[in-house]
XYZ file of N, CA and C in Angstrom:
723
model
N 173.327 27.556 136.908
C 173.275 26.097 136.942
C 173.281 25.625 138.398
N 172.368 24.720 138.777
C 172.300 24.272 140.174
C 173.604 23.612 140.623
N 173.931 23.809 141.886
C 175.109 23.187 142.468
C 174.714 21.901 143.168
N 175.445 20.817 142.868
C 175.176 19.542 143.506
C 176.028 19.448 144.763
N 175.436 19.243 145.922
C 176.216 19.214 147.166
C 177.094 17.967 147.267
N 178.247 18.146 147.870
C 179.140 17.030 148.192
C 178.832 16.574 149.612
N 178.754 15.271 149.786
C 178.435 14.712 151.095
C 179.670 14.650 151.972
N 179.475 14.885 153.241
C 180.526 14.784 154.244
C 180.643 13.317 154.669
N 181.829 12.762 154.534
C 182.000 11.343 154.885
C 181.798 11.085 156.371
N 181.841 12.128 157.199
C 181.659 11.964 158.637
C 180.198 12.083 159.064
N 179.307 12.398 158.117
C 177.888 12.561 158.445
C 177.053 11.737 157.465
N 175.896 11.285 157.927
C 174.997 10.506 157.079
C 173.879 11.352 156.493
N 173.994 12.654 156.614
C 172.944 13.538 156.116
C 172.888 13.529 154.591
N 171.664 13.603 154.054
C 171.434 13.792 152.628
C 170.594 15.048 152.427
N 170.751 15.714 151.292
C 169.831 16.820 150.990
C 168.410 16.283 150.832
N 167.438 17.156 150.942
C 166.055 16.765 150.692
C 165.925 16.266 149.257
N 165.173 15.187 149.064
C 165.018 14.640 147.713
C 164.310 15.625 146.790
N 163.579 16.592 147.354
C 162.940 17.609 146.522
C 163.964 18.488 145.818
N 165.229 18.436 146.264
C 166.284 19.232 145.636
C 166.960 18.503 144.472
N 166.526 17.279 144.170
C 167.135 16.532 143.071
C 166.892 17.247 141.744
N 167.861 17.136 140.851
C 167.766 17.798 139.561
C 166.687 17.169 138.679
N 166.166 17.969 137.780
C 165.283 17.457 136.741
C 166.092 16.919 135.571
N 167.288 17.477 135.347
C 168.152 17.038 134.252
C 169.616 17.123 134.701
N 170.284 15.960 134.885
C 169.744 14.615 134.736
C 168.755 14.283 135.849
N 167.721 13.568 135.461
C 166.603 13.330 136.358
C 167.024 12.592 137.618
N 166.916 13.296 138.759
C 167.115 12.650 140.048
C 168.475 12.817 140.678
N 169.437 13.412 139.982
C 170.755 13.575 140.599
C 170.640 14.495 141.811
N 171.091 13.992 142.962
C 170.861 14.693 144.226
C 172.138 15.134 144.911
N 173.155 14.262 144.929
C 174.363 14.557 145.690
C 175.532 13.758 145.132
N 176.737 14.161 145.559
C 177.983 13.548 145.101
C 178.842 13.241 146.318
N 179.613 12.162 146.228
C 180.611 11.887 147.255
C 180.101 11.016 148.383
N 180.681 11.227 149.549
C 180.377 10.353 150.676
C 181.092 9.029 150.532
N 180.461 7.959 150.993
C 181.070 6.641 150.901
C 179.969 5.606 150.696
N 180.358 4.348 150.618
C 179.404 3.265 150.422
C 179.313 2.395 151.675
N 179.379 3.029 152.826
C 179.230 2.283 154.074
C 177.814 1.735 154.187
N 177.671 0.669 154.958
C 176.354 0.076 155.168
C 175.386 1.113 155.724
N 175.835 1.887 156.693
C 174.956 2.854 157.338
C 174.463 3.909 156.342
N 175.353 4.373 155.466
C 174.949 5.399 154.509
C 173.986 4.832 153.459
N 174.285 3.634 152.969
C 173.416 3.051 151.948
C 172.022 2.791 152.511
N 171.940 2.250 153.720
C 170.630 2.007 154.318
C 169.882 3.320 154.560
N 170.604 4.333 155.022
C 169.967 5.635 155.234
C 169.456 6.191 153.914
N 170.213 5.978 152.845
C 169.801 6.473 151.534
C 168.525 5.786 151.063
N 168.509 4.456 151.087
C 167.335 3.741 150.595
C 166.086 4.126 151.360
N 166.205 4.302 152.660
C 165.028 4.655 153.460
C 164.506 6.050 153.125
N 165.310 6.842 152.418
C 164.881 8.166 151.971
C 164.528 8.178 150.475
N 164.595 7.024 149.837
C 164.302 6.976 148.409
C 165.471 7.386 147.546
N 166.692 7.166 148.044
C 167.927 7.568 147.360
C 168.767 6.324 147.113
N 169.487 6.275 146.004
C 170.352 5.130 145.723
C 171.622 5.596 145.009
N 172.727 4.846 145.165
C 173.976 5.192 144.457
C 173.994 4.576 143.065
N 174.543 5.331 142.119
C 174.631 4.843 140.731
C 175.673 5.690 140.008
N 176.765 5.077 139.628
C 177.846 5.819 138.989
C 178.756 4.835 138.265
N 179.641 5.376 137.415
C 180.577 4.548 136.678
C 181.965 4.648 137.297
N 182.853 3.778 136.862
C 184.185 3.669 137.464
C 184.932 4.996 137.470
N 184.793 5.782 136.432
C 185.552 7.033 136.307
C 184.911 8.197 137.059
N 183.778 7.977 137.695
C 183.044 9.040 138.358
C 183.142 8.937 139.876
N 182.890 10.057 140.576
C 182.708 9.955 142.029
C 181.373 9.265 142.303
N 181.117 8.930 143.556
C 179.835 8.329 143.918
C 178.725 9.346 143.666
N 177.714 8.943 142.909
C 176.571 9.802 142.612
C 175.332 9.216 143.274
N 174.516 10.068 143.852
C 173.306 9.647 144.569
C 172.082 10.213 143.871
N 171.049 9.375 143.690
C 169.915 9.710 142.843
C 168.583 9.495 143.559
N 167.606 10.308 143.163
C 166.225 10.114 143.597
C 165.318 10.647 142.486
N 165.040 9.821 141.474
C 164.317 10.310 140.292
C 162.840 10.597 140.561
N 162.299 11.466 139.737
C 160.881 11.835 139.783
C 160.338 11.868 138.362
N 159.340 11.008 138.030
C 158.632 10.066 138.895
C 159.479 8.832 139.202
N 158.926 7.948 140.013
C 159.608 6.729 140.413
C 158.946 5.540 139.731
N 159.766 4.629 139.201
C 159.217 3.425 138.585
C 159.122 2.321 139.632
N 157.936 1.753 139.745
C 157.700 0.683 140.731
C 156.924 -0.446 140.064
N 156.910 -1.593 140.718
C 156.126 -2.732 140.256
C 155.354 -3.287 141.434
N 154.039 -3.316 141.327
C 153.226 -3.970 142.340
C 153.277 -5.470 142.087
N 153.721 -6.274 143.053
C 153.908 -7.708 142.803
C 152.677 -8.410 142.236
N 151.500 -8.026 142.697
C 150.284 -8.700 142.231
C 149.892 -8.283 140.816
N 150.569 -7.252 140.278
C 150.225 -6.774 138.940
C 151.281 -7.122 137.896
N 152.224 -8.000 138.224
C 153.227 -8.370 137.244
C 152.549 -8.995 136.020
N 153.028 -8.610 134.847
C 152.416 -9.086 133.611
C 153.205 -10.272 133.066
N 152.508 -11.365 132.808
C 153.125 -12.583 132.292
C 152.579 -12.828 130.888
N 153.416 -12.597 129.864
C 152.936 -12.794 128.498
C 152.930 -14.285 128.138
N 152.506 -14.577 126.916
C 152.286 -15.970 126.532
C 153.563 -16.795 126.560
N 154.660 -16.251 126.010
C 155.901 -17.033 125.977
C 156.453 -17.260 127.375
N 156.337 -16.273 128.233
C 156.799 -16.433 129.614
C 155.900 -17.415 130.358
N 154.612 -17.356 130.096
C 153.678 -18.284 130.722
C 154.050 -19.733 130.376
N 154.400 -19.963 129.102
C 154.792 -21.310 128.680
C 156.073 -21.744 129.385
N 157.028 -20.820 129.490
C 158.290 -21.152 130.151
C 158.063 -21.500 131.614
N 157.186 -20.765 132.270
C 156.895 -21.039 133.679
C 156.208 -22.383 133.851
N 155.303 -22.709 132.942
C 154.567 -23.961 133.061
C 155.419 -25.171 132.726
N 156.438 -24.996 131.883
C 157.334 -26.116 131.585
C 158.049 -26.578 132.841
N 158.448 -25.629 133.669
C 159.083 -25.977 134.933
C 160.412 -26.691 134.795
N 161.119 -26.493 133.676
C 162.406 -27.160 133.485
C 163.548 -26.327 134.056
N 163.357 -25.838 135.250
C 164.327 -24.989 135.925
C 164.061 -25.095 137.421
N 164.947 -24.560 138.219
C 164.699 -24.402 139.653
C 165.079 -22.986 140.047
N 164.529 -22.552 141.151
C 164.725 -21.185 141.625
C 165.164 -21.226 143.076
N 166.074 -20.345 143.435
C 166.501 -20.243 144.829
C 166.650 -18.788 145.212
N 166.677 -18.564 146.509
C 166.958 -17.245 147.079
C 168.281 -17.320 147.840
N 169.130 -16.329 147.615
C 170.340 -16.156 148.431
C 171.259 -17.367 148.456
N 171.266 -18.138 147.404
C 172.153 -19.295 147.328
C 173.428 -18.998 146.543
N 173.432 -17.928 145.753
C 174.604 -17.648 144.908
C 174.689 -16.148 144.644
N 174.712 -15.360 145.711
C 174.700 -13.910 145.568
C 175.888 -13.425 144.746
N 177.080 -13.945 145.037
C 178.271 -13.532 144.291
C 178.137 -13.812 142.814
N 177.617 -14.988 142.479
C 177.471 -15.362 141.080
C 176.448 -14.475 140.378
N 175.400 -14.076 141.083
C 174.428 -13.158 140.496
C 175.066 -11.797 140.252
N 175.868 -11.317 141.197
C 176.605 -10.075 140.968
C 177.462 -10.178 139.720
N 178.159 -11.304 139.566
C 178.996 -11.504 138.381
C 178.155 -11.440 137.114
N 177.006 -12.097 137.138
C 176.152 -12.097 135.965
C 175.635 -10.714 135.625
N 175.265 -9.944 136.635
C 174.754 -8.599 136.404
C 175.846 -7.643 135.925
N 177.088 -7.900 136.322
C 178.196 -7.018 135.959
C 178.871 -7.401 134.651
N 178.556 -8.582 134.124
C 179.251 -9.080 132.932
C 179.035 -8.159 131.740
N 180.096 -7.951 130.973
C 180.030 -7.113 129.786
C 179.578 -7.942 128.589
N 178.952 -7.270 127.637
C 178.474 -7.928 126.424
C 178.390 -6.870 125.324
N 178.170 -7.299 124.064
C 178.006 -6.298 123.000
C 176.886 -5.305 123.284
N 175.824 -5.763 123.948
C 174.720 -4.872 124.284
C 175.007 -4.050 125.531
N 175.979 -4.486 126.333
C 176.304 -3.777 127.567
C 177.814 -3.675 127.676
N 178.416 -2.677 126.996
C 179.876 -2.558 126.973
C 180.482 -2.028 128.266
N 179.649 -1.497 129.161
C 180.151 -0.993 130.437
C 179.258 -1.438 131.576
N 179.728 -1.279 132.814
C 178.926 -1.661 133.974
C 179.090 -0.630 135.085
N 178.004 -0.413 135.836
C 178.081 0.470 136.988
C 178.386 -0.315 138.263
N 178.478 -1.640 138.149
C 178.805 -2.449 139.326
C 180.328 -2.476 139.465
N 180.857 -1.408 140.024
C 182.301 -1.267 140.212
C 182.772 -2.190 141.326
N 184.077 -2.269 141.482
C 184.620 -3.090 142.576
C 184.109 -2.608 143.932
N 184.027 -1.280 144.098
C 183.539 -0.738 145.368
C 182.063 -1.049 145.582
N 181.275 -0.959 144.511
C 179.855 -1.285 144.628
C 179.680 -2.769 144.937
N 180.457 -3.605 144.287
C 180.387 -5.033 144.532
C 180.696 -5.343 146.002
N 181.756 -4.745 146.506
C 182.141 -4.983 147.896
C 181.054 -4.496 148.856
N 180.446 -3.347 148.534
C 179.419 -2.788 149.417
C 178.201 -3.690 149.482
N 177.735 -4.175 148.326
C 176.520 -4.987 148.324
C 176.781 -6.403 148.832
N 177.991 -6.892 148.644
C 178.319 -8.186 149.233
C 178.301 -8.086 150.758
N 178.826 -6.995 151.296
C 178.783 -6.786 152.736
C 177.335 -6.674 153.223
N 176.497 -5.961 152.461
C 175.086 -5.847 152.818
C 174.389 -7.203 152.754
N 174.775 -8.020 151.792
C 174.222 -9.371 151.716
C 174.632 -10.193 152.939
N 175.896 -10.112 153.307
C 176.375 -10.874 154.464
C 175.676 -10.447 155.751
N 175.220 -9.203 155.786
C 174.500 -8.702 156.954
C 172.990 -8.885 156.846
N 172.527 -9.506 155.746
C 171.113 -9.816 155.613
C 170.251 -8.760 154.957
N 170.859 -7.759 154.326
C 170.086 -6.692 153.687
C 169.921 -6.889 152.185
N 170.955 -7.342 151.517
C 170.901 -7.527 150.065
C 170.602 -8.988 149.756
N 169.763 -9.220 148.750
C 169.277 -10.563 148.447
C 169.322 -10.843 146.950
N 169.424 -12.112 146.636
C 169.436 -12.524 145.235
C 168.385 -13.585 144.978
N 167.933 -13.627 143.745
C 167.078 -14.713 143.252
C 167.831 -15.359 142.101
N 167.977 -16.685 142.148
C 168.748 -17.411 141.138
C 167.845 -18.356 140.364
N 168.075 -18.459 139.066
C 167.360 -19.404 138.211
C 168.389 -20.377 137.651
N 168.106 -21.677 137.819
C 169.061 -22.721 137.469
C 168.444 -23.688 136.460
N 169.288 -24.237 135.613
C 168.917 -25.391 134.798
C 170.080 -26.378 134.851
N 169.776 -27.576 135.333
C 170.817 -28.604 135.459
C 172.015 -28.087 136.249
N 171.727 -27.405 137.353
C 172.766 -26.876 138.255
C 173.634 -25.805 137.622
N 173.186 -25.231 136.518
C 173.892 -24.128 135.864
C 173.058 -22.858 136.038
N 173.695 -21.795 136.506
C 172.992 -20.538 136.722
C 172.694 -19.879 135.378
N 171.414 -19.694 135.057
C 171.043 -19.135 133.753
C 170.455 -17.736 133.860
N 170.231 -17.246 135.066
C 169.698 -15.900 135.221
C 169.430 -15.596 136.674
N 169.091 -14.339 136.928
C 168.785 -13.957 138.295
C 168.692 -12.460 138.455
N 168.514 -12.046 139.691
C 168.434 -10.635 140.026
C 168.887 -10.441 141.464
N 169.177 -9.195 141.823
C 169.479 -8.901 143.228
C 168.944 -7.519 143.582
N 168.784 -7.300 144.865
C 168.305 -6.017 145.358
C 168.362 -5.991 146.872
N 167.720 -4.986 147.438
C 167.741 -4.759 148.875
C 166.374 -5.010 149.469
N 166.324 -5.730 150.594
C 165.100 -5.907 151.342
C 165.187 -5.106 152.630
N 164.406 -4.032 152.712
C 164.444 -3.151 153.873
C 163.024 -2.987 154.383
N 162.786 -3.368 155.630
C 161.426 -3.375 156.126
C 160.607 -4.338 155.287
N 159.497 -3.852 154.738
C 158.680 -4.669 153.840
C 158.639 -4.052 152.446
N 159.803 -3.578 152.002
C 159.969 -3.084 150.644
C 161.167 -3.777 150.020
N 161.071 -4.071 148.724
C 162.208 -4.624 148.001
C 162.653 -3.596 146.976
N 163.951 -3.295 146.995
C 164.535 -2.312 146.095
C 165.373 -3.049 145.064
N 164.862 -3.174 143.849
C 165.566 -3.911 142.818
C 166.785 -3.157 142.318
N 167.869 -3.888 142.059
C 169.104 -3.272 141.593
C 169.482 -3.681 140.169
N 169.565 -4.969 139.906
C 169.989 -5.403 138.575
C 169.549 -6.846 138.346
N 169.508 -7.246 137.063
C 169.150 -8.610 136.703
C 169.910 -9.012 135.450
N 169.952 -10.308 135.180
C 170.648 -10.782 133.990
C 170.016 -12.079 133.512
N 170.240 -12.388 132.243
C 169.773 -13.637 131.639
C 170.863 -14.221 130.762
N 171.052 -15.515 130.863
C 171.917 -16.237 129.941
C 171.098 -17.131 129.012
N 169.795 -17.234 129.304
C 168.852 -17.932 128.447
C 167.577 -17.110 128.393
N 166.791 -17.311 127.356
C 165.560 -16.559 127.175
C 164.662 -16.688 128.408
N 164.135 -15.555 128.837
C 163.151 -15.468 129.934
C 163.717 -15.718 131.324
N 165.029 -15.966 131.468
C 165.552 -16.354 132.775
C 165.372 -15.253 133.819
N 165.681 -14.003 133.468
C 165.517 -12.937 134.454
C 164.038 -12.682 134.745
N 163.180 -12.878 133.732
C 161.742 -12.713 133.951
C 161.210 -13.784 134.897
N 161.716 -15.000 134.755
C 161.322 -16.070 135.680
C 161.712 -15.688 137.104
N 162.916 -15.152 137.273
C 163.350 -14.718 138.600
C 162.418 -13.652 139.154
N 162.029 -12.703 138.319
C 161.171 -11.620 138.777
C 159.776 -12.123 139.130
N 159.235 -13.030 138.346
C 157.917 -13.583 138.657
C 157.944 -14.326 139.995
N 158.987 -15.123 140.216
C 159.103 -15.833 141.492
C 159.257 -14.863 142.655
N 160.050 -13.828 142.461
C 160.201 -12.835 143.520
C 158.853 -12.197 143.834
N 158.098 -11.820 142.802
C 156.795 -11.199 143.030
C 155.874 -12.145 143.791
N 155.911 -13.434 143.451
C 155.073 -14.390 144.155
C 155.399 -14.465 145.630
N 156.685 -14.490 145.946
C 157.060 -14.584 147.357
C 156.765 -13.289 148.099
N 156.992 -12.161 147.449
C 156.703 -10.884 148.107
C 155.213 -10.717 148.363
N 154.382 -11.218 147.449
C 152.947 -11.210 147.710
C 152.626 -11.999 148.971
N 153.226 -13.168 149.084
C 152.962 -14.023 150.243
C 153.394 -13.356 151.533
N 154.468 -12.579 151.481
C 154.982 -11.916 152.671
C 154.340 -10.550 152.920
N 153.490 -10.089 152.020
C 152.817 -8.817 152.225
C 153.622 -7.589 151.869
N 154.586 -7.741 150.956
C 155.340 -6.575 150.494
C 154.508 -5.840 149.441
N 154.302 -4.534 149.585
C 153.394 -3.840 148.668
C 153.979 -3.539 147.294
N 155.311 -3.383 147.191
C 155.868 -3.021 145.889
C 157.353 -3.346 145.796
N 157.832 -3.347 144.558
C 159.258 -3.408 144.253
C 159.654 -2.053 143.683
N 160.662 -1.434 144.239
C 161.203 -0.202 143.680
C 162.091 -0.561 142.488
N 161.721 -0.081 141.316
C 162.513 -0.340 140.102
C 163.369 0.857 139.717
N 163.280 1.929 140.479
C 164.090 3.127 140.300
C 163.722 3.888 139.030
N 164.264 3.466 137.883
C 164.048 4.169 136.618
C 163.486 3.181 135.596
N 162.490 3.593 134.860
C 161.822 2.694 133.936
C 162.602 2.429 132.658
N 162.246 1.328 131.999
C 162.768 1.008 130.665
C 161.759 0.075 129.997
N 162.025 -0.266 128.739
C 161.074 -1.090 127.993
C 160.874 -2.457 128.648
N 161.952 -3.022 129.171
C 161.865 -4.332 129.819
C 160.903 -4.279 130.998
N 161.095 -3.305 131.885
C 160.244 -3.195 133.067
C 158.806 -2.879 132.676
N 158.642 -2.018 131.652
C 157.283 -1.706 131.187
C 156.572 -2.972 130.732
N 157.312 -3.853 130.050
C 156.700 -5.083 129.540
C 156.278 -6.029 130.660
N 156.837 -5.849 131.862
C 156.502 -6.695 132.997
C 155.440 -6.078 133.903
N 154.949 -4.900 133.525
C 153.875 -4.290 134.288
C 154.289 -3.163 135.210
N 155.535 -2.706 135.111
C 155.983 -1.605 135.963
C 155.226 -0.325 135.600
N 155.137 0.564 136.554
C 154.454 1.846 136.332
C 155.148 2.941 137.118
N 154.772 4.167 136.835
C 155.386 5.307 137.501
C 154.438 5.889 138.547
N 155.009 6.285 139.674
C 154.262 7.019 140.689
C 155.055 8.269 141.052
N 154.398 9.268 141.603
C 155.126 10.484 141.937
C 155.904 10.321 143.241
N 156.791 11.237 143.475
C 157.697 11.146 144.622
C 156.941 11.135 145.938
N 155.887 11.946 146.051
C 155.142 12.005 147.309
C 154.504 10.661 147.637
N 153.954 9.994 146.612
C 153.335 8.689 146.855
C 154.390 7.660 147.226
N 155.552 7.701 146.555
C 156.623 6.776 146.893
C 157.093 7.010 148.321
N 157.193 8.262 148.713
C 157.607 8.585 150.078
C 156.619 8.022 151.098
N 155.335 8.003 150.766
C 154.352 7.417 151.682
C 154.639 5.932 151.916
N 155.010 5.218 150.850
C 155.380 3.810 151.011
C 156.635 3.675 151.875
N 157.621 4.534 151.641
C 158.840 4.485 152.451
C 158.518 4.709 153.923
N 157.717 5.719 154.195
C 157.382 6.048 155.586
C 156.617 4.912 156.251
N 155.762 4.245 155.503
C 154.900 3.218 156.095
C 155.587 1.866 156.233
N 156.467 1.515 155.283
C 156.949 0.139 155.216
C 158.452 -0.061 155.424
N 159.267 0.977 155.328
C 160.713 0.730 155.317
C 161.300 0.448 156.698
N 160.574 0.766 157.753
C 161.128 0.582 159.094
C 160.370 -0.434 159.935
N 159.438 -1.172 159.320
C 158.679 -2.140 160.104
C 159.359 -3.501 160.055
N 159.043 -4.322 161.019
C 159.614 -5.671 161.070
C 159.157 -6.457 159.860
N 160.084 -7.190 159.250
C 159.793 -7.941 158.038
C 160.165 -9.399 158.218
N 160.201 -10.118 157.118
C 160.523 -11.535 157.137
C 161.903 -11.757 157.731
N 162.082 -12.730 158.621
C 163.422 -13.003 159.147
C 164.413 -13.287 158.032
N 165.641 -12.833 158.218
C 166.652 -12.928 157.186
C 166.833 -14.364 156.700
N 166.847 -15.321 157.631
C 167.143 -16.695 157.218
C 166.046 -17.296 156.348
N 164.863 -16.677 156.329
C 163.769 -17.202 155.516
C 163.953 -16.877 154.039
N 164.863 -15.951 153.714
C 165.128 -15.683 152.304
C 165.846 -16.867 151.661
N 166.657 -17.564 152.413
C 167.494 -18.628 151.841
C 166.701 -19.926 151.791
N 166.104 -20.181 150.647
C 165.315 -21.397 150.514
C 165.149 -21.717 149.040
N 164.978 -22.980 148.742
C 164.681 -23.410 147.384
C 163.181 -23.609 147.255
N 162.613 -23.175 146.142
C 161.197 -23.364 145.936
C 160.926 -23.272 144.450
N 159.780 -23.756 144.040
C 159.428 -23.767 142.637
C 158.142 -22.985 142.416
N 157.900 -22.667 141.173
C 156.750 -21.860 140.814
C 155.451 -22.446 141.354
N 154.542 -21.580 141.778
C 153.270 -22.088 142.240
C 152.457 -21.091 143.022
N 153.050 -19.943 143.391
C 152.290 -19.014 144.219
C 151.947 -17.710 143.506
N 152.017 -17.689 142.187
C 151.536 -16.557 141.410
C 150.519 -17.085 140.420
N 149.359 -16.459 140.381
C 148.308 -16.940 139.501
C 148.693 -16.769 138.043
N 148.412 -17.794 137.242
C 148.618 -17.724 135.799
C 147.296 -17.595 135.061
N 146.290 -17.137 135.750
C 144.996 -16.982 135.111
C 145.071 -15.944 133.998
N 144.299 -16.152 132.955
C 144.271 -15.197 131.842
C 143.694 -13.877 132.329
């Protein structure tokens, strides 16, 4: 049985992603810490932390990788109607903490959460430093959905999303795709696929192709941090049939 290496908290080194397990898909390393430097180093290598409260920190790099090209997001009929109604508003980075709360909230469909206290603290710190970002969907000043992730170079790494009303998280994702198109971001890293992401147009690419995107886009100058924080409404994604 393969041995999973433990990370040295004094070093930022990671094993090669080619050493990640096939089962469970993508498990690469254990331990280390959730410092800003380690998390940023991980994302730039196509690695992310994902674990539950009772577990040590687990680091993953799945093969294949699920991604979404912003210009290829799929908008079905019911979502199209919701977008055209426009009875909501959207913001960036206006309520990061509240989005974390929404993503971590337990429900009958989600009895547990991987957003532990340590993970929450780590991503809040990354947000305060301009790396982690949120998209919020509001109705009558009430937060009804949103998502958060990491913006590194000209890549967005999606982490989690939530809805308190129908289509709310999808509205957030469509708006994010529209803005990323405008800024020239080539893709959103969705990490691991599921039915929800498939329904929005996500697809799988192999590790080598994903690494090419990381090498090309993760270290280049991107949109200034303060430009994420703005209110705007739908209008920059085509709704053509």
